[in-house]
């Protein structure tokens, strides 16, 4: 099976996804987050850096759950940048405080 190259829009969306997850992770270690989500730290690193621009849905769902992000907020942020940023930032701050 030949995989078609990603479009610029898909690459941009992958970069926004990575930035969102990295921001939501805050000071929590990549290792802790990855293991809690059931993915390898290398996979999480690649997603956060945008190298995996279109990760599998179950992977993103697991990472979002560990980070306390709703999938609605993730989708809103990666499709319309800035729309969910305030909600995500507030949630990350609350998690760090607890």
Tab-separated table of N, CA and C in Angstrom:
chain	number	residue	atom	x	y	z
A	1	UNK	N	0.841	-1.172	0.000
A	1	UNK	CA	0.000	0.000	0.000
A	1	UNK	C	0.893	1.244	0.000
A	2	UNK	N	0.574	2.153	-0.864
A	2	UNK	CA	1.325	3.398	-0.964
A	2	UNK	C	0.575	4.467	-0.187
A	3	UNK	N	1.289	5.140	0.687
A	3	UNK	CA	0.670	6.223	1.450
A	3	UNK	C	0.928	7.540	0.726
A	4	UNK	N	-0.123	8.291	0.505
A	4	UNK	CA	0.007	9.579	-0.166
A	4	UNK	C	0.702	10.576	0.756
A	5	UNK	N	1.476	11.486	0.183
A	5	UNK	CA	2.115	12.507	1.013
A	5	UNK	C	1.062	13.364	1.719
A	6	UNK	N	1.409	13.827	2.901
A	6	UNK	CA	0.488	14.687	3.645
A	6	UNK	C	0.407	16.058	2.994
A	7	UNK	N	-0.763	16.641	3.079
A	7	UNK	CA	-0.960	17.978	2.534
A	7	UNK	C	-0.384	19.005	3.512
A	8	UNK	N	-0.132	20.207	3.050
A	8	UNK	CA	0.321	21.259	3.969
A	8	UNK	C	-0.658	21.483	5.122
A	9	UNK	N	-1.961	21.374	4.844
A	9	UNK	CA	-2.962	21.552	5.908
A	9	UNK	C	-2.835	20.450	6.957
A	10	UNK	N	-2.594	19.220	6.527
A	10	UNK	CA	-2.420	18.111	7.475
A	10	UNK	C	-1.156	18.296	8.303
A	11	UNK	N	-0.097	18.767	7.678
A	11	UNK	CA	1.149	19.022	8.407
A	11	UNK	C	0.962	20.141	9.435
A	12	UNK	N	0.244	21.189	9.052
A	12	UNK	CA	-0.033	22.289	9.983
A	12	UNK	C	-0.888	21.813	11.155
A	13	UNK	N	-1.901	21.008	10.864
A	13	UNK	CA	-2.757	20.477	11.917
A	13	UNK	C	-1.958	19.584	12.869
A	14	UNK	N	-1.038	18.791	12.324
A	14	UNK	CA	-0.180	17.955	13.156
A	14	UNK	C	0.726	18.780	14.052
A	15	UNK	N	1.246	19.886	13.523
A	15	UNK	CA	2.090	20.775	14.331
A	15	UNK	C	1.272	21.413	15.454
A	16	UNK	N	0.028	21.822	15.152
A	16	UNK	CA	-0.832	22.399	16.190
A	16	UNK	C	-1.190	21.366	17.256
A	17	UNK	N	-1.433	20.137	16.835
A	17	UNK	CA	-1.727	19.067	17.780
A	17	UNK	C	-0.539	18.852	18.713
A	18	UNK	N	0.651	18.766	18.142
A	18	UNK	CA	1.840	18.572	18.956
A	18	UNK	C	2.050	19.692	19.953
A	19	UNK	N	1.868	20.921	19.506
A	19	UNK	CA	2.032	22.074	20.398
A	19	UNK	C	0.988	22.067	21.506
A	20	UNK	N	-0.231	21.691	21.174
A	20	UNK	CA	-1.300	21.626	22.165
A	20	UNK	C	-0.978	20.583	23.236
A	21	UNK	N	-0.572	19.399	22.813
A	21	UNK	CA	-0.259	18.342	23.778
A	21	UNK	C	0.936	18.715	24.642
A	22	UNK	N	1.938	19.315	24.024
A	22	UNK	CA	3.126	19.731	24.783
A	22	UNK	C	2.750	20.777	25.824
A	23	UNK	N	1.936	21.725	25.430
A	23	UNK	CA	1.499	22.775	26.345
A	23	UNK	C	0.678	22.191	27.491
A	24	UNK	N	-0.229	21.288	27.159
A	24	UNK	CA	-1.085	20.682	28.185
A	24	UNK	C	-0.274	19.815	29.135
A	25	UNK	N	0.797	19.217	28.646
A	25	UNK	CA	1.632	18.358	29.489
A	25	UNK	C	2.374	19.169	30.533
A	26	UNK	N	2.689	20.412	30.204
A	26	UNK	CA	3.357	21.296	31.161
A	26	UNK	C	4.652	20.713	31.701
A	27	UNK	N	4.760	20.646	33.029
A	27	UNK	CA	5.977	20.165	33.680
A	27	UNK	C	5.996	18.651	33.891
A	28	UNK	N	4.916	17.985	33.533
A	28	UNK	CA	4.860	16.529	33.684
A	28	UNK	C	5.824	15.909	32.672
A	29	UNK	N	6.567	14.914	33.092
A	29	UNK	CA	7.571	14.326	32.196
A	29	UNK	C	6.920	13.612	31.022
A	30	UNK	N	7.646	13.609	29.920
A	30	UNK	CA	7.188	12.914	28.731
A	30	UNK	C	7.074	11.419	29.028
A	31	UNK	N	8.023	10.866	29.772
A	31	UNK	CA	8.005	9.450	30.110
A	31	UNK	C	6.745	9.090	30.895
A	32	UNK	N	6.448	9.865	31.942
A	32	UNK	CA	5.259	9.602	32.758
A	32	UNK	C	3.994	9.671	31.914
A	33	UNK	N	3.872	10.702	31.099
A	33	UNK	CA	2.681	10.884	30.270
A	33	UNK	C	2.527	9.741	29.277
A	34	UNK	N	3.610	9.393	28.607
A	34	UNK	CA	3.559	8.331	27.602
A	34	UNK	C	3.169	6.998	28.237
A	35	UNK	N	3.816	6.651	29.337
A	35	UNK	CA	3.519	5.366	29.975
A	35	UNK	C	2.085	5.319	30.496
A	36	UNK	N	1.612	6.421	31.052
A	36	UNK	CA	0.229	6.467	31.542
A	36	UNK	C	-0.773	6.317	30.399
A	37	UNK	N	-0.402	6.800	29.214
A	37	UNK	CA	-1.290	6.711	28.047
A	37	UNK	C	-1.133	5.386	27.301
A	38	UNK	N	-0.114	4.617	27.667
A	38	UNK	CA	0.101	3.342	26.988
A	38	UNK	C	0.761	3.467	25.638
A	39	UNK	N	1.533	4.541	25.451
A	39	UNK	CA	2.292	4.720	24.212
A	39	UNK	C	3.765	4.843	24.568
A	40	UNK	N	4.620	4.685	23.588
A	40	UNK	CA	6.041	4.816	23.867
A	40	UNK	C	6.415	6.294	23.982
A	41	UNK	N	7.422	6.589	24.788
A	41	UNK	CA	7.888	7.974	24.869
A	41	UNK	C	8.328	8.508	23.499
A	42	UNK	N	8.869	7.639	22.664
A	42	UNK	CA	9.295	8.046	21.322
A	42	UNK	C	8.090	8.467	20.473
A	43	UNK	N	6.997	7.738	20.598
A	43	UNK	CA	5.779	8.107	19.868
A	43	UNK	C	5.277	9.468	20.331
A	44	UNK	N	5.230	9.675	21.641
A	44	UNK	CA	4.781	10.965	22.159
A	44	UNK	C	5.706	12.087	21.698
A	45	UNK	N	7.008	11.841	21.722
A	45	UNK	CA	7.976	12.846	21.271
A	45	UNK	C	7.726	13.215	19.808
A	46	UNK	N	7.492	12.214	18.983
A	46	UNK	CA	7.258	12.465	17.558
A	46	UNK	C	5.948	13.219	17.325
A	47	UNK	N	4.918	12.899	18.091
A	47	UNK	CA	3.642	13.615	17.958
A	47	UNK	C	3.820	15.061	18.388
A	48	UNK	N	4.476	15.272	19.543
A	48	UNK	CA	4.664	16.638	20.043
A	48	UNK	C	5.530	17.482	19.111
A	49	UNK	N	6.457	16.849	18.419
A	49	UNK	CA	7.332	17.601	17.518
A	49	UNK	C	6.727	17.765	16.124
A	50	UNK	N	5.586	17.117	15.876
A	50	UNK	CA	4.942	17.221	14.572
A	50	UNK	C	5.447	16.215	13.563
A	51	UNK	N	6.361	15.339	13.953
A	51	UNK	CA	6.890	14.332	13.028
A	51	UNK	C	5.848	13.271	12.701
A	52	UNK	N	4.936	13.011	13.618
A	52	UNK	CA	3.772	12.166	13.317
A	52	UNK	C	2.590	13.128	13.274
A	53	UNK	N	2.257	13.546	12.070
A	53	UNK	CA	1.226	14.587	11.901
A	53	UNK	C	-0.186	14.028	11.967
A	54	UNK	N	-0.341	12.740	11.696
A	54	UNK	CA	-1.672	12.142	11.702
A	54	UNK	C	-1.664	10.865	12.553
A	55	UNK	N	-1.513	11.016	13.859
A	55	UNK	CA	-1.496	9.833	14.722
A	55	UNK	C	-2.866	9.165	14.772
A	56	UNK	N	-2.868	7.910	15.167
A	56	UNK	CA	-4.115	7.150	15.254
A	56	UNK	C	-5.021	7.744	16.332
A	57	UNK	N	-6.323	7.664	16.082
A	57	UNK	CA	-7.292	8.210	17.027
A	57	UNK	C	-7.132	7.632	18.432
A	58	UNK	N	-7.001	6.302	18.596
A	58	UNK	CA	-6.863	5.772	19.959
A	58	UNK	C	-5.626	6.322	20.685
A	59	UNK	N	-4.587	6.619	19.952
A	59	UNK	CA	-3.382	7.193	20.557
A	59	UNK	C	-3.670	8.575	21.106
A	60	UNK	N	-4.300	9.400	20.299
A	60	UNK	CA	-4.624	10.760	20.740
A	60	UNK	C	-5.648	10.721	21.870
A	61	UNK	N	-6.626	9.834	21.776
A	61	UNK	CA	-7.626	9.729	22.836
A	61	UNK	C	-6.976	9.352	24.162
A	62	UNK	N	-6.027	8.428	24.135
A	62	UNK	CA	-5.349	8.001	25.361
A	62	UNK	C	-4.501	9.128	25.944
A	63	UNK	N	-3.772	9.832	25.100
A	63	UNK	CA	-2.933	10.936	25.577
A	63	UNK	C	-3.809	12.054	26.125
A	64	UNK	N	-4.870	12.384	25.410
A	64	UNK	CA	-5.789	13.444	25.865
A	64	UNK	C	-6.383	13.094	27.218
A	65	UNK	N	-6.749	11.839	27.409
A	65	UNK	CA	-7.323	11.428	28.688
A	65	UNK	C	-6.324	11.622	29.829
A	66	UNK	N	-5.084	11.225	29.603
A	66	UNK	CA	-4.047	11.389	30.626
A	66	UNK	C	-3.837	12.864	30.949
A	67	UNK	N	-3.913	13.711	29.933
A	67	UNK	CA	-3.682	15.143	30.124
A	67	UNK	C	-4.936	15.886	30.582
A	68	UNK	N	-6.048	15.184	30.676
A	68	UNK	CA	-7.290	15.826	31.107
A	68	UNK	C	-7.907	16.719	30.054
A	69	UNK	N	-7.648	16.423	28.791
A	69	UNK	CA	-8.200	17.205	27.688
A	69	UNK	C	-9.412	16.491	27.105
A	70	UNK	N	-10.441	17.242	26.794
A	70	UNK	CA	-11.567	16.637	26.084
A	70	UNK	C	-11.195	16.547	24.608
A	71	UNK	N	-11.714	15.533	23.952
A	71	UNK	CA	-11.442	15.402	22.522
A	71	UNK	C	-12.073	16.547	21.744
A	72	UNK	N	-13.176	17.087	22.245
A	72	UNK	CA	-13.793	18.252	21.602
A	72	UNK	C	-12.841	19.441	21.621
A	73	UNK	N	-12.194	19.669	22.756
A	73	UNK	CA	-11.253	20.784	22.871
A	73	UNK	C	-10.047	20.572	21.972
A	74	UNK	N	-9.559	19.331	21.901
A	74	UNK	CA	-8.416	19.032	21.031
A	74	UNK	C	-8.798	19.313	19.586
A	75	UNK	N	-9.940	18.808	19.157
A	75	UNK	CA	-10.374	19.008	17.776
A	75	UNK	C	-10.570	20.488	17.464
A	76	UNK	N	-11.211	21.205	18.369
A	76	UNK	CA	-11.431	22.639	18.146
A	76	UNK	C	-10.110	23.373	17.994
A	77	UNK	N	-9.145	23.036	18.809
A	77	UNK	CA	-7.864	23.742	18.764
A	77	UNK	C	-7.071	23.422	17.507
A	78	UNK	N	-7.084	22.181	17.074
A	78	UNK	CA	-6.255	21.854	15.908
A	78	UNK	C	-6.921	22.243	14.595
A	79	UNK	N	-8.249	22.410	14.602
A	79	UNK	CA	-8.916	22.828	13.372
A	79	UNK	C	-9.110	24.336	13.306
A	80	UNK	N	-9.256	24.968	14.476
A	80	UNK	CA	-9.401	26.422	14.546
A	80	UNK	C	-8.476	26.925	15.651
A	81	UNK	N	-7.206	27.178	15.320
A	81	UNK	CA	-6.240	27.565	16.340
A	81	UNK	C	-6.707	28.762	17.166
A	82	UNK	N	-6.479	28.677	18.477
A	82	UNK	CA	-6.835	29.763	19.371
A	82	UNK	C	-8.215	29.625	19.977
A	83	UNK	N	-9.078	28.854	19.357
A	83	UNK	CA	-10.464	28.745	19.824
A	83	UNK	C	-10.548	28.089	21.195
A	84	UNK	N	-9.775	27.032	21.420
A	84	UNK	CA	-9.858	26.305	22.691
A	84	UNK	C	-8.652	26.565	23.584
A	85	UNK	N	-7.757	27.431	23.178
A	85	UNK	CA	-6.510	27.632	23.915
A	85	UNK	C	-6.738	28.065	25.358
A	86	UNK	N	-7.712	28.935	25.597
A	86	UNK	CA	-7.961	29.393	26.961
A	86	UNK	C	-8.436	28.256	27.851
A	87	UNK	N	-9.323	27.426	27.339
A	87	UNK	CA	-9.820	26.295	28.134
A	87	UNK	C	-8.706	25.308	28.424
A	88	UNK	N	-7.851	25.016	27.442
A	88	UNK	CA	-6.758	24.059	27.620
A	88	UNK	C	-5.766	24.602	28.619
A	89	UNK	N	-5.388	25.852	28.492
A	89	UNK	CA	-4.428	26.448	29.420
A	89	UNK	C	-4.920	26.423	30.846
A	90	UNK	N	-6.198	26.703	31.041
A	90	UNK	CA	-6.765	26.691	32.400
A	90	UNK	C	-6.752	25.282	32.955
A	91	UNK	N	-7.076	24.295	32.144
A	91	UNK	CA	-7.073	22.926	32.615
A	91	UNK	C	-5.697	22.447	32.992
A	92	UNK	N	-4.674	22.847	32.242
A	92	UNK	CA	-3.312	22.448	32.552
A	92	UNK	C	-2.863	23.065	33.859
A	93	UNK	N	-3.229	24.318	34.091
A	93	UNK	CA	-2.851	24.973	35.343
A	93	UNK	C	-3.501	24.307	36.542
A	94	UNK	N	-4.773	23.923	36.387
A	94	UNK	CA	-5.479	23.251	37.480
A	94	UNK	C	-4.846	21.901	37.803
A	95	UNK	N	-4.430	21.152	36.779
A	95	UNK	CA	-3.821	19.845	36.999
A	95	UNK	C	-2.492	19.989	37.732
A	96	UNK	N	-1.700	20.989	37.370
A	96	UNK	CA	-0.409	21.187	38.010
A	96	UNK	C	-0.558	21.585	39.468
A	97	UNK	N	-1.623	22.289	39.797
A	97	UNK	CA	-1.838	22.757	41.162
A	97	UNK	C	-2.283	21.620	42.080
A	98	UNK	N	-2.895	20.597	41.511
A	98	UNK	CA	-3.403	19.517	42.367
A	98	UNK	C	-2.394	18.453	42.660
